[in-house]
PDB file of C-alpha atoms in Angstrom:
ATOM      1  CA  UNK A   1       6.692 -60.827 163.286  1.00 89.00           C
ATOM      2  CA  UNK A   2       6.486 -57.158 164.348  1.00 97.00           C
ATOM      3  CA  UNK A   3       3.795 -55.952 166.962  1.00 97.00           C
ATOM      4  CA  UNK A   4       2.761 -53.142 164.510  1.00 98.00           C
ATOM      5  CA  UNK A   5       4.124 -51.853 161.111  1.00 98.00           C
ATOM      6  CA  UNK A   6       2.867 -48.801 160.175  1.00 98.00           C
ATOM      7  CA  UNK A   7       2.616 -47.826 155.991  1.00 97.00           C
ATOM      8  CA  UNK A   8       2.637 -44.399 154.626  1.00 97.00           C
ATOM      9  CA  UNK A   9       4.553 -41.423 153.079  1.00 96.00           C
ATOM     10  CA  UNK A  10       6.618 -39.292 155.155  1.00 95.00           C
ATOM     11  CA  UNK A  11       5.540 -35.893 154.422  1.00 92.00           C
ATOM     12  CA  UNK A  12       7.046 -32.452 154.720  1.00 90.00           C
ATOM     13  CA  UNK A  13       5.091 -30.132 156.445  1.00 84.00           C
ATOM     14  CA  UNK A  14       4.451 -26.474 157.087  1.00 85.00           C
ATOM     15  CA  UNK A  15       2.259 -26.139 159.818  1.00 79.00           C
ATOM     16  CA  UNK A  16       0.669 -22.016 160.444  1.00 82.00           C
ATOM     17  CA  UNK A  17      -1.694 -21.741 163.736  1.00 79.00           C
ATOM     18  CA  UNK A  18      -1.989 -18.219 165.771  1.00 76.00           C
ATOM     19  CA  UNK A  19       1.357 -18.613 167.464  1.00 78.00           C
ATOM     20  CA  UNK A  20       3.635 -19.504 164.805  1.00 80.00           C
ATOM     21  CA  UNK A  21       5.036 -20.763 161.491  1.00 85.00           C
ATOM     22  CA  UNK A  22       6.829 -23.928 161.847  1.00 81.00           C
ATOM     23  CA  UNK A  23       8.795 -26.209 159.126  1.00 81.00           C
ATOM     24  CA  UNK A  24       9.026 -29.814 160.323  1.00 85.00           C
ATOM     25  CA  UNK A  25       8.531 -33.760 158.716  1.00 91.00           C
ATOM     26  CA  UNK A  26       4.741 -34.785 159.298  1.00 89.00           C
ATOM     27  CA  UNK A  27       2.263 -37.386 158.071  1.00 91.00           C
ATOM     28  CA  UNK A  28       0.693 -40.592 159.810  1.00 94.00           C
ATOM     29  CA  UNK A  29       3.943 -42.660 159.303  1.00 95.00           C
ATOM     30  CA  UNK A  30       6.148 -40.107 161.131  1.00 96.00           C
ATOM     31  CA  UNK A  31       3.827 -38.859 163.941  1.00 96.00           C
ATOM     32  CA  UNK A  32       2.785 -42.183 164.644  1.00 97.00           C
ATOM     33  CA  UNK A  33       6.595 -43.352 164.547  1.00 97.00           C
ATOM     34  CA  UNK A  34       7.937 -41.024 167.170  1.00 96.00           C
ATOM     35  CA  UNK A  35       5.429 -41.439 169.158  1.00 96.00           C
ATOM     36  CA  UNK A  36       6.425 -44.928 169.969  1.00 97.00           C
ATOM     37  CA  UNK A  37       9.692 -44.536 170.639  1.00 96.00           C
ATOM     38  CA  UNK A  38      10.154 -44.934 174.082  1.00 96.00           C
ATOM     39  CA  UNK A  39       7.615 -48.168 174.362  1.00 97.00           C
ATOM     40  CA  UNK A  40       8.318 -51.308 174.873  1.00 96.00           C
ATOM     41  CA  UNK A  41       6.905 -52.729 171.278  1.00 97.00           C
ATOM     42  CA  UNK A  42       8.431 -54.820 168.540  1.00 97.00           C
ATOM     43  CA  UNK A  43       7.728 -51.956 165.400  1.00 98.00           C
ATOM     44  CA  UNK A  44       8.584 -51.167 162.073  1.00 98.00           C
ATOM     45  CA  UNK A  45       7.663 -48.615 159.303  1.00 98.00           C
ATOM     46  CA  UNK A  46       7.488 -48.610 155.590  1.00 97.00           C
ATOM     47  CA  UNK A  47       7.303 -45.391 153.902  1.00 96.00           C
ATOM     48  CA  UNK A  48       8.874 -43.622 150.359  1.00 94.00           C
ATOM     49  CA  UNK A  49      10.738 -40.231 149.996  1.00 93.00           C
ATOM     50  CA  UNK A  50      12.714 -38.208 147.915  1.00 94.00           C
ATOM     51  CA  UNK A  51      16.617 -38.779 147.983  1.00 94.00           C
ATOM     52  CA  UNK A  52      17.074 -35.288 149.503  1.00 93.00           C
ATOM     53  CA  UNK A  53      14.646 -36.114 152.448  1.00 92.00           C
ATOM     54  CA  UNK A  54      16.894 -39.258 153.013  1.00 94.00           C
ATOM     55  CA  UNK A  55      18.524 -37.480 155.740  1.00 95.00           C
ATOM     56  CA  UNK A  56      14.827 -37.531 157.871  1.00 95.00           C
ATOM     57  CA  UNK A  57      14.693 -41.609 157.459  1.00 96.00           C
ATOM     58  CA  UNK A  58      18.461 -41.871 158.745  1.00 96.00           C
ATOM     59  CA  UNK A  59      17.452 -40.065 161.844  1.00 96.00           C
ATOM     60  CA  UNK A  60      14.558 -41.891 162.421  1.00 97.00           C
ATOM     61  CA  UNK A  61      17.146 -45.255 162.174  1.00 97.00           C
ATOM     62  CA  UNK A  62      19.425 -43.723 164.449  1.00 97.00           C
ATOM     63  CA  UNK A  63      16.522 -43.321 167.508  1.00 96.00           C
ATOM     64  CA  UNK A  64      16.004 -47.370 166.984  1.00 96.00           C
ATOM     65  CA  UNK A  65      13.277 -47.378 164.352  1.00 97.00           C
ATOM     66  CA  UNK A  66      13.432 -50.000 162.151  1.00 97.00           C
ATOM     67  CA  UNK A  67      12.529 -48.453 158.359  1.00 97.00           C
ATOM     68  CA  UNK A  68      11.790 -49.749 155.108  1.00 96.00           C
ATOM     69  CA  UNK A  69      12.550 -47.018 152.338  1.00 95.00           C
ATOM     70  CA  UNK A  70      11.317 -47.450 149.176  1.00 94.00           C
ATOM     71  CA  UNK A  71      11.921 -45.149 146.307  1.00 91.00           C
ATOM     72  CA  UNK A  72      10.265 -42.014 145.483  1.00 93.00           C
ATOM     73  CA  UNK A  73      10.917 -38.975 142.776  1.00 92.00           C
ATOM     74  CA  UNK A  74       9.605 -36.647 145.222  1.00 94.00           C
ATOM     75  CA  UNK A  75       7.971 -36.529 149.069  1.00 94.00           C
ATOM     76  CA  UNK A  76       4.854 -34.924 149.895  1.00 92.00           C
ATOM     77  CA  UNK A  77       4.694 -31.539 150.621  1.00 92.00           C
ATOM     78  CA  UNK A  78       1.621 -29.757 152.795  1.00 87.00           C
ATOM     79  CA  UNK A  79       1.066 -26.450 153.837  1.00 87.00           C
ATOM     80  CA  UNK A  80      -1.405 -27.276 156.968  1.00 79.00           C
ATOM     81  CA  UNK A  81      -2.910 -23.624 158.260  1.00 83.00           C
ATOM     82  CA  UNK A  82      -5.258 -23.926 161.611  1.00 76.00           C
ATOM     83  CA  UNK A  83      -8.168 -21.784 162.911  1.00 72.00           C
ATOM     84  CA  UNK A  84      -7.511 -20.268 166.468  1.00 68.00           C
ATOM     85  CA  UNK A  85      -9.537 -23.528 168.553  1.00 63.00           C
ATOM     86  CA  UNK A  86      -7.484 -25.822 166.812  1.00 57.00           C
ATOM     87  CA  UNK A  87     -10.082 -28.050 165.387  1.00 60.00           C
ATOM     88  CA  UNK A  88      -9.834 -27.335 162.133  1.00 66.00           C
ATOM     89  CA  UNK A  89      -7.682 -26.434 158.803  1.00 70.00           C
ATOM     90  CA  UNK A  90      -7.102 -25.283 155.811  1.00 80.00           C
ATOM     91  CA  UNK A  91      -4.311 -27.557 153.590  1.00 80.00           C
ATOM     92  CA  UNK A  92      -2.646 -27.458 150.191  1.00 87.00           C
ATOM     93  CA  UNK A  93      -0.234 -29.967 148.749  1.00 91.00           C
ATOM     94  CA  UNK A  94       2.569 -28.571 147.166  1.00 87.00           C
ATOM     95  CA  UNK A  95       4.206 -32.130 145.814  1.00 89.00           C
ATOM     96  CA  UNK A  96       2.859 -35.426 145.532  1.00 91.00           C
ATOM     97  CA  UNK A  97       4.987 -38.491 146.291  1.00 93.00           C
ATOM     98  CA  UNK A  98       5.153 -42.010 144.499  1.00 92.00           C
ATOM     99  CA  UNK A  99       2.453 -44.145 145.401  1.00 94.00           C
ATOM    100  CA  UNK A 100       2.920 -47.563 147.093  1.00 95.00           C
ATOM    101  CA  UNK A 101       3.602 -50.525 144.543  1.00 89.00           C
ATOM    102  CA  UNK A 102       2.639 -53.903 145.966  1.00 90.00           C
ATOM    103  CA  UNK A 103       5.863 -55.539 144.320  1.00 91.00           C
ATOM    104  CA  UNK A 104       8.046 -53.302 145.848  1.00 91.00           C
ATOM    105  CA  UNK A 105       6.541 -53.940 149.106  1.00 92.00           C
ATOM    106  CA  UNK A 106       9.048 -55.788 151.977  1.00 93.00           C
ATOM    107  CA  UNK A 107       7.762 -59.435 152.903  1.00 91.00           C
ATOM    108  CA  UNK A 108       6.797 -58.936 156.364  1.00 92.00           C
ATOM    109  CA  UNK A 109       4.404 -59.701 159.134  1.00 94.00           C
ATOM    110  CA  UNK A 110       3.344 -58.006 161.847  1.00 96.00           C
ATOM    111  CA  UNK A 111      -0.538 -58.290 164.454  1.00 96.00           C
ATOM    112  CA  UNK A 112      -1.262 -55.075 163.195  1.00 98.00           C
ATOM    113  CA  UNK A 113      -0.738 -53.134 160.009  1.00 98.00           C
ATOM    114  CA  UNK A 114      -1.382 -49.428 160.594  1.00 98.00           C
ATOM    115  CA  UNK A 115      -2.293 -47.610 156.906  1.00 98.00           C
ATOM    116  CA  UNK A 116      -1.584 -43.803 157.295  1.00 96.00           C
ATOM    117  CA  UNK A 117      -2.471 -42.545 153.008  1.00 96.00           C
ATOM    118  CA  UNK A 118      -2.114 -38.994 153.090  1.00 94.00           C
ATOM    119  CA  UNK A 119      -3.756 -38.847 149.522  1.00 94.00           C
ATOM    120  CA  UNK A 120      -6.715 -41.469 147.826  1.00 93.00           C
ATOM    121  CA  UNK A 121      -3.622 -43.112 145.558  1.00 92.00           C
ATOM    122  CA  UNK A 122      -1.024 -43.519 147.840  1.00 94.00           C
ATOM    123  CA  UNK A 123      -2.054 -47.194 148.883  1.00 95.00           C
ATOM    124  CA  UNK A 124      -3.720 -48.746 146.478  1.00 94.00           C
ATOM    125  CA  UNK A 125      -6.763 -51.695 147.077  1.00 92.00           C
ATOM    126  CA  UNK A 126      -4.418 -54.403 146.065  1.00 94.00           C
ATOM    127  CA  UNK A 127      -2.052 -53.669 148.828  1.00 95.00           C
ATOM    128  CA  UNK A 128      -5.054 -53.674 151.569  1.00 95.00           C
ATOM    129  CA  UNK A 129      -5.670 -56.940 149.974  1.00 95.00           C
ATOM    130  CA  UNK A 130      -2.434 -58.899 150.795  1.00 94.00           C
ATOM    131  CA  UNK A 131      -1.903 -57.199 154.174  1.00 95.00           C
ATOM    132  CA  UNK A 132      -4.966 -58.256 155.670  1.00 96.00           C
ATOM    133  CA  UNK A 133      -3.668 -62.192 154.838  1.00 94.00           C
ATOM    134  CA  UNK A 134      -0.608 -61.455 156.707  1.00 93.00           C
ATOM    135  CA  UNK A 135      -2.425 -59.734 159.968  1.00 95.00           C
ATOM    136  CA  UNK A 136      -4.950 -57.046 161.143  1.00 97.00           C
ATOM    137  CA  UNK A 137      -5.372 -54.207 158.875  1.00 98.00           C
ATOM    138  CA  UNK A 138      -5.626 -50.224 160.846  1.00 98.00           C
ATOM    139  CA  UNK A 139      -6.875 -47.436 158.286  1.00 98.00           C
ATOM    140  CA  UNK A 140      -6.510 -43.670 159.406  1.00 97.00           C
ATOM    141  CA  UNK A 141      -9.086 -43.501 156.422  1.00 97.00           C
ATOM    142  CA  UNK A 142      -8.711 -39.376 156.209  1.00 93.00           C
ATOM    143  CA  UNK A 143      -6.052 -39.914 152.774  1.00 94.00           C
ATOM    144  CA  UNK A 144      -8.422 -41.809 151.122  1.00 96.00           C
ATOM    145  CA  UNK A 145     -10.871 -38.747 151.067  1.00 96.00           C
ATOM    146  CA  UNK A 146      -8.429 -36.220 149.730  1.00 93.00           C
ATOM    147  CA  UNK A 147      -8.221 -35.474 146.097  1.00 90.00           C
ATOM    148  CA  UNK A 148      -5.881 -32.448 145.188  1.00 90.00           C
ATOM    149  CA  UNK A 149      -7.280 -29.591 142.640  1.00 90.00           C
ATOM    150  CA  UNK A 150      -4.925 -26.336 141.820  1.00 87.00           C
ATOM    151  CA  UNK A 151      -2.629 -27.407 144.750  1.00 87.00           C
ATOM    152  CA  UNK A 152      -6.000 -27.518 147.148  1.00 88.00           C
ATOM    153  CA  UNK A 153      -6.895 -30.622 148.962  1.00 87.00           C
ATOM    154  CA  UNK A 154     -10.715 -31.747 148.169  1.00 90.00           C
ATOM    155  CA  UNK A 155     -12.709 -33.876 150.369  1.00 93.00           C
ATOM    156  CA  UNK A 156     -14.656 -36.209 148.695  1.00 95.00           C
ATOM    157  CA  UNK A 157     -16.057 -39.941 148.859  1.00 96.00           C
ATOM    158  CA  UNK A 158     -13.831 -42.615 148.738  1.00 94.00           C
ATOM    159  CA  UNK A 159     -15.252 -44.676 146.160  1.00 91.00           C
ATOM    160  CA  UNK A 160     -14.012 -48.306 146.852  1.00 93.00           C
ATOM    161  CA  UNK A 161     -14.624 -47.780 150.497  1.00 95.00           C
ATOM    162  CA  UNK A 162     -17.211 -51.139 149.993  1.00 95.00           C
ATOM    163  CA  UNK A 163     -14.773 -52.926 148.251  1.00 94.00           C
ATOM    164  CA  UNK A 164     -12.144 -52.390 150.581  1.00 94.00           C
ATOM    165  CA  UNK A 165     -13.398 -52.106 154.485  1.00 97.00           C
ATOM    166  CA  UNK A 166     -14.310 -55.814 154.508  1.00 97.00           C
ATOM    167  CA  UNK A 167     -10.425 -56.201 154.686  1.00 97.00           C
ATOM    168  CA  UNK A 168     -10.084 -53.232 157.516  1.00 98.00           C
ATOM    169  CA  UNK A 169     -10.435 -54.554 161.220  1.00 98.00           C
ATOM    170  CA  UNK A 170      -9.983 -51.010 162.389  1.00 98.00           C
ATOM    171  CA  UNK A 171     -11.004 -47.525 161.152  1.00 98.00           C
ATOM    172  CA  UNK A 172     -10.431 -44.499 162.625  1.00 98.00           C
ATOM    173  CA  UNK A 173     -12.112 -41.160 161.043  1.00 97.00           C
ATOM    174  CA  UNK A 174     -12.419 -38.080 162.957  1.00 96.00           C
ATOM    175  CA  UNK A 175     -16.332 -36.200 163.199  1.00 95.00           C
ATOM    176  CA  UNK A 176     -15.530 -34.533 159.767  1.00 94.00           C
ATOM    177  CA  UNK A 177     -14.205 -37.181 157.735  1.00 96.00           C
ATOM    178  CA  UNK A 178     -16.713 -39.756 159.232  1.00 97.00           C
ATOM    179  CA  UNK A 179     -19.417 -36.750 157.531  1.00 97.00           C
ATOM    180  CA  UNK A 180     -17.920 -37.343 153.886  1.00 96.00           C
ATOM    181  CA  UNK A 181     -17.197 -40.955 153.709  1.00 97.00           C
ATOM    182  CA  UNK A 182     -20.896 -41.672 155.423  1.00 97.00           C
ATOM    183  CA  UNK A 183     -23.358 -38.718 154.905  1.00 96.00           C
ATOM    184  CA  UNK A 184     -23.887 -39.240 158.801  1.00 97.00           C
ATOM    185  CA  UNK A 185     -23.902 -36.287 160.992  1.00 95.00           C
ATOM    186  CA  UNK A 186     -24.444 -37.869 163.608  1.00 97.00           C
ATOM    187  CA  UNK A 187     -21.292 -40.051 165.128  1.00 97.00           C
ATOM    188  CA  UNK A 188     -22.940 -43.297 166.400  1.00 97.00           C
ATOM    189  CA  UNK A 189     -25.143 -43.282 162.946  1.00 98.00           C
ATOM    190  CA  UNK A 190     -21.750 -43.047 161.248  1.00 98.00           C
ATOM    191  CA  UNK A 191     -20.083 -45.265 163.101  1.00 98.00           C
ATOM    192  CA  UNK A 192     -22.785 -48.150 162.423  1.00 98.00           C
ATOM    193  CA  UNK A 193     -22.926 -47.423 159.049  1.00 98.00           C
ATOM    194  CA  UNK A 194     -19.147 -47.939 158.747  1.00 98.00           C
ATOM    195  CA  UNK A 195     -19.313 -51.458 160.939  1.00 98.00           C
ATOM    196  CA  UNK A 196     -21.951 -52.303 158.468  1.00 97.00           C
ATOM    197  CA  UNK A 197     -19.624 -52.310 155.338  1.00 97.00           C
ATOM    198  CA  UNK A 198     -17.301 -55.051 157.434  1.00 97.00           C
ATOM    199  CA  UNK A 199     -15.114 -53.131 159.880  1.00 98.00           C
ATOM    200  CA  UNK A 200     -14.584 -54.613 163.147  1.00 97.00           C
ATOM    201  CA  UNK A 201     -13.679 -51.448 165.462  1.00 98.00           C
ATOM    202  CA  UNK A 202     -14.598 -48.237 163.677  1.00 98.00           C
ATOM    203  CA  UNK A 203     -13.214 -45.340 166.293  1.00 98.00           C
ATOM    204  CA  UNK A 204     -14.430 -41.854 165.371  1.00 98.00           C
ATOM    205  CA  UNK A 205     -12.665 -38.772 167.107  1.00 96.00           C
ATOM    206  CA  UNK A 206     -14.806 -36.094 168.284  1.00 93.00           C
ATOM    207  CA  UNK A 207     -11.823 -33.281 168.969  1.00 87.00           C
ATOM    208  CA  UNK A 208     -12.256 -31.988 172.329  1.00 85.00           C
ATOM    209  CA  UNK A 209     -15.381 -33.907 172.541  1.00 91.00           C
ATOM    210  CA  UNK A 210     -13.501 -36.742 173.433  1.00 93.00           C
ATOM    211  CA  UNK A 211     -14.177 -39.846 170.863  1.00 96.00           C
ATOM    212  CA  UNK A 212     -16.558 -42.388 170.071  1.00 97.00           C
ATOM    213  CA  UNK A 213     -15.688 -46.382 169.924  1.00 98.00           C
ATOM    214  CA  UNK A 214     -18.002 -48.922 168.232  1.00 98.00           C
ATOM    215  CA  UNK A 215     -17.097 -52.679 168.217  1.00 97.00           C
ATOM    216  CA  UNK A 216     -19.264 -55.874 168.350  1.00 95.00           C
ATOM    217  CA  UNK A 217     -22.279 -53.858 169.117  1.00 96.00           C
ATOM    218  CA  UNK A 218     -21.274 -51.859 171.525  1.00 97.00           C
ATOM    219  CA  UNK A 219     -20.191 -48.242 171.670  1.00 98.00           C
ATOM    220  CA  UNK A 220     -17.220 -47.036 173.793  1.00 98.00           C
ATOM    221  CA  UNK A 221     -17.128 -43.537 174.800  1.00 97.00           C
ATOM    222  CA  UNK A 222     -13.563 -42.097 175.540  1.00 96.00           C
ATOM    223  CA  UNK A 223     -13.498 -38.864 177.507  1.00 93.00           C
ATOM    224  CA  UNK A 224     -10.976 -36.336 176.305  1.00 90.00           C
ATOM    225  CA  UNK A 225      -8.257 -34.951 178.962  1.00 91.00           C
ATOM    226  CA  UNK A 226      -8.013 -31.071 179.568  1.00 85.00           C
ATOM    227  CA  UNK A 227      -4.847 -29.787 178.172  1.00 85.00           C
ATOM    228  CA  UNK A 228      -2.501 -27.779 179.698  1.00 82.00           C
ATOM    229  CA  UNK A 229      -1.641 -25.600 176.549  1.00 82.00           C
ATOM    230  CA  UNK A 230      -2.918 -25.662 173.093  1.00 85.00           C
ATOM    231  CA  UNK A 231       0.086 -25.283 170.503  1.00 84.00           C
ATOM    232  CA  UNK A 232      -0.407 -27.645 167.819  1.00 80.00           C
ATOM    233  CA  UNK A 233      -3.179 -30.620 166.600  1.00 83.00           C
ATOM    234  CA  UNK A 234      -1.309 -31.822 164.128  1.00 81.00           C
ATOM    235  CA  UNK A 235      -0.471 -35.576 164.183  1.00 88.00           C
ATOM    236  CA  UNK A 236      -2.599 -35.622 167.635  1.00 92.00           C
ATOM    237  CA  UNK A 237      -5.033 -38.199 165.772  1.00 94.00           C
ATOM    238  CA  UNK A 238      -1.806 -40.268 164.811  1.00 96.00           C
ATOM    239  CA  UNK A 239      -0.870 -39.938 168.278  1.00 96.00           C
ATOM    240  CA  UNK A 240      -4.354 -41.314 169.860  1.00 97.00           C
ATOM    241  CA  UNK A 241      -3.877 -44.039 167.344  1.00 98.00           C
ATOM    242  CA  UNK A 242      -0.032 -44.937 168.654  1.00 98.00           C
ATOM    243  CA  UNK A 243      -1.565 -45.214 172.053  1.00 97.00           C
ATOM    244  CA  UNK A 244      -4.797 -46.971 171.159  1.00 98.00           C
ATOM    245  CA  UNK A 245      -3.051 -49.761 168.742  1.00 98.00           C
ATOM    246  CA  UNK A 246      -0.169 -50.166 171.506  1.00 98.00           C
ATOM    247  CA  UNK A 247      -2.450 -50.788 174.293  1.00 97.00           C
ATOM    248  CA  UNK A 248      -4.543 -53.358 172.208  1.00 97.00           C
ATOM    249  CA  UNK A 249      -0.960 -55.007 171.162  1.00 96.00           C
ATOM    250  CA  UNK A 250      -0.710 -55.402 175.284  1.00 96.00           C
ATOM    251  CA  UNK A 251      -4.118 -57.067 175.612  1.00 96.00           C
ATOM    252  CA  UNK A 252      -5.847 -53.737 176.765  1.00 97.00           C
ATOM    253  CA  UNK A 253      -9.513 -53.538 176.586  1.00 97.00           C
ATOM    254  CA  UNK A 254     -11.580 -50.722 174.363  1.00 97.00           C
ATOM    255  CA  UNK A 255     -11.816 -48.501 176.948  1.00 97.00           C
ATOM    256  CA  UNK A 256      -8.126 -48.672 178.228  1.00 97.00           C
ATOM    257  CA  UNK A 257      -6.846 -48.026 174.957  1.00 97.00           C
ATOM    258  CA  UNK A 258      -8.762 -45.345 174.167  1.00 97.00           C
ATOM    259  CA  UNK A 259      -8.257 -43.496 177.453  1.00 97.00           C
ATOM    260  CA  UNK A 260      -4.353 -44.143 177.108  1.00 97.00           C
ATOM    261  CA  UNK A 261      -4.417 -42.525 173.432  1.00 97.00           C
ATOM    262  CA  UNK A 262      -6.564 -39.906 174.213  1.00 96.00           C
ATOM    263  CA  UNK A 263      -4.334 -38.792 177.023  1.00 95.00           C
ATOM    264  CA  UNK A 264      -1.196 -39.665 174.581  1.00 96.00           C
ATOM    265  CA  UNK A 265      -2.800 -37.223 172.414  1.00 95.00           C
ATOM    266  CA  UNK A 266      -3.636 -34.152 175.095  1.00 93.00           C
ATOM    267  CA  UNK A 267       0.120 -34.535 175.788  1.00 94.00           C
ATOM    268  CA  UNK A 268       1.226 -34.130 172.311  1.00 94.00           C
ATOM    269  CA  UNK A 269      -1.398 -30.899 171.409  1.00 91.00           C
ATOM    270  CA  UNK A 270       0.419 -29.311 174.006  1.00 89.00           C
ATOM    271  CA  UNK A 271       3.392 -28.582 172.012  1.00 85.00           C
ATOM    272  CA  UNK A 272       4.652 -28.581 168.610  1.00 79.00           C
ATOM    273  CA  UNK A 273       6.180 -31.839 166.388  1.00 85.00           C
ATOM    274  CA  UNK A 274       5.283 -35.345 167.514  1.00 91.00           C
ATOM    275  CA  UNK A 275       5.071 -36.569 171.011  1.00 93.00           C
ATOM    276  CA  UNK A 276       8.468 -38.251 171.989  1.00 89.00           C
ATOM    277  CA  UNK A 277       7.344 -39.344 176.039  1.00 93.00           C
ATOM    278  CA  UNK A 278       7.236 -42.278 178.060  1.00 95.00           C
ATOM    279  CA  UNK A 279       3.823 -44.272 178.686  1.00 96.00           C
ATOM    280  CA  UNK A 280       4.720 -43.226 182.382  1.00 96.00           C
ATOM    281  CA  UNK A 281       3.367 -39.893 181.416  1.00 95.00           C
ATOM    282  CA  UNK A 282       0.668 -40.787 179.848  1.00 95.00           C
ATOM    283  CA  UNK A 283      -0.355 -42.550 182.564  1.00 94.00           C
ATOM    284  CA  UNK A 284       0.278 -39.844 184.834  1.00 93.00           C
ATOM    285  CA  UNK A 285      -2.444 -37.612 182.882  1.00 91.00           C
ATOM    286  CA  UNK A 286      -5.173 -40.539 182.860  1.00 91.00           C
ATOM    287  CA  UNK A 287      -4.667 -40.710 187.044  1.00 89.00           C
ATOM    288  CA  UNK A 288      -4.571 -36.772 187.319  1.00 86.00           C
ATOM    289  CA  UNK A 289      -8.066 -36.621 185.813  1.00 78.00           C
ATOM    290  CA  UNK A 290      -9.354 -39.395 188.214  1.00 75.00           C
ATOM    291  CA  UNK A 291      -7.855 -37.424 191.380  1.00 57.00           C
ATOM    292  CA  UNK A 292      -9.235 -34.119 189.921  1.00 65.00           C
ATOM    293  CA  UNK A 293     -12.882 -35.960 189.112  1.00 57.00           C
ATOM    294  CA  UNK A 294     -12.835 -37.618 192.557  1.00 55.00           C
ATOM    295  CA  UNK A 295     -11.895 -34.366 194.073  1.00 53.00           C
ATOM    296  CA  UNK A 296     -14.806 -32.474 191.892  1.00 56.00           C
ATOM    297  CA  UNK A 297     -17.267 -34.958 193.390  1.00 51.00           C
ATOM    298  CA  UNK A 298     -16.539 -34.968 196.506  1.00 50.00           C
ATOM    299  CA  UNK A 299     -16.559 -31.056 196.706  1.00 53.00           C
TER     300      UNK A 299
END
């Protein structure tokens, strides 16, 4: 029984902001991985690449992860290219990788299984099905909305999100995604709407806004930390989720968890490639911002 498995294609990435061009692995399953690697949690991935991107896997074995490979003819490719703030992107996919077959799937259990699709047919509804017998299901729904035209990604609906979020215990969406799959512009109105079709704990990040929690009626909101540098978003929301699903796994309420992966996730916009530190410095950011509140306040 594993504390959290996380499911999804490893993904190669080139990633263009204002300071630089930078070739590196990417997608849910690898941000997400790293990002755990110096906590104290029983984890395990399942992802698919090509046989030439084998090399990234064996790494990710050698640091401790435990990883399920299954086959794939090629492995995602994206181009990811950022405005100056950060907030926002433009992507193309340049490859697609093999979708996940249920048979092919390892036998394993774990309290949380975290679903990273980077495109709407990379997990399919039969798979969401048979993980949520065998523990919690976690969707980072923003795959499921991306459809790929002339190499562009599309946003769109995700048209068995009714058929399938009765099986999801936790969502997570950022502001824009949250827009498409709801028609909400508003993030409490979304967030309802999505609690409404069955999920438990729908978490919608709001950039430097912070983000918004919603879970047996009640809405959490989770301040976002000040960053000391702003280098690179992507994989920050993987990050935040790392954090949020660890804490929970620890018996942390809403509002720790979401504190500890939105400071998880300052650390890691800070720099380039996935955050690699110890919860020791995440909790080092969450205390800084009390000091520097208390300090503000008292001034």
């Amino acid at each position: 029984m594993f504390d959290i498995c996380t499911i999804g294609h490893i993904s190669l990435d080139k990633v263009v902001t204002a300071q630089s061009v930078t070739h590196m692995p990417g997608g849910t399953s690898f941000y997400f991985s790293k990002s755990l690697l110096q906590f104290d949690v029983n984890y395990c991935l399942v992802t698919a690449v090509a046989p030439q991107e084998q090399p990234i896997v064996d790494s990710l074995r050698a640091e401790g992860i435990d990883v399920y490979s299954l086959p794939s003819e090629n492995t995602v490719f994206f181009e990811n290219i950022y405005s100056e703030d950060q907030n926002y992107r433009q992507q193309q996919v340049l490859r697609k990788a093999s979708p996940f077959d249920v048979a092919l799937m390892p036998t394993i259990s774990a309290k949380v299984f975290h679903l990273g699709p980077l495109l709407y047919d990379d997990i399919p509804v039969a798979l969401i099905k048979e993980l949520a017998q065998r523990g919690q299901v976690s969707l980072d729904v923003q795959g499921y909305l991306r459809d790929v035209r002339a190499k562009k990604v599309i946003y769109q609906d995700w048209v068995d999100k009714k058929q399938i979020l009765p099986y999801v215990s936790i969502l997570k969406a950022n502001e824009f995604e949250m827009e498409v799959i709801t028609g909400k512009k508003n993030a409490r109105d979304g967030a309802n709407y999505l609690a409404d079709l069955g999920v438990s704990e729908v978490i919608i990040t709001l950039g430097s806004e912070g983000s918004l929690v919603y879970t047996g009626g009640t809405f959490y909101k989770i301040p976002a930390f000040r960053p000391t540098a702003v280098i690179d978003a992507t994989g920050c929301g993987d990050t935040y989720m790392a954090g949020y699903l660890w804490k929970k796994t620890k018996g942390a309420s809403i509002q720790e968890a979401g504190e500890f992966g939105a400071a998880m996730a300052t650390l890691k916009i800070g720099s380039s490639g996935p955050f690699t530190g110890h919860p020791d410095q995440v909790t080092h950011v969450m205390e800084q911002a009390l000091y520097d509140h208390a300090r503000i306040a008292v001034s």
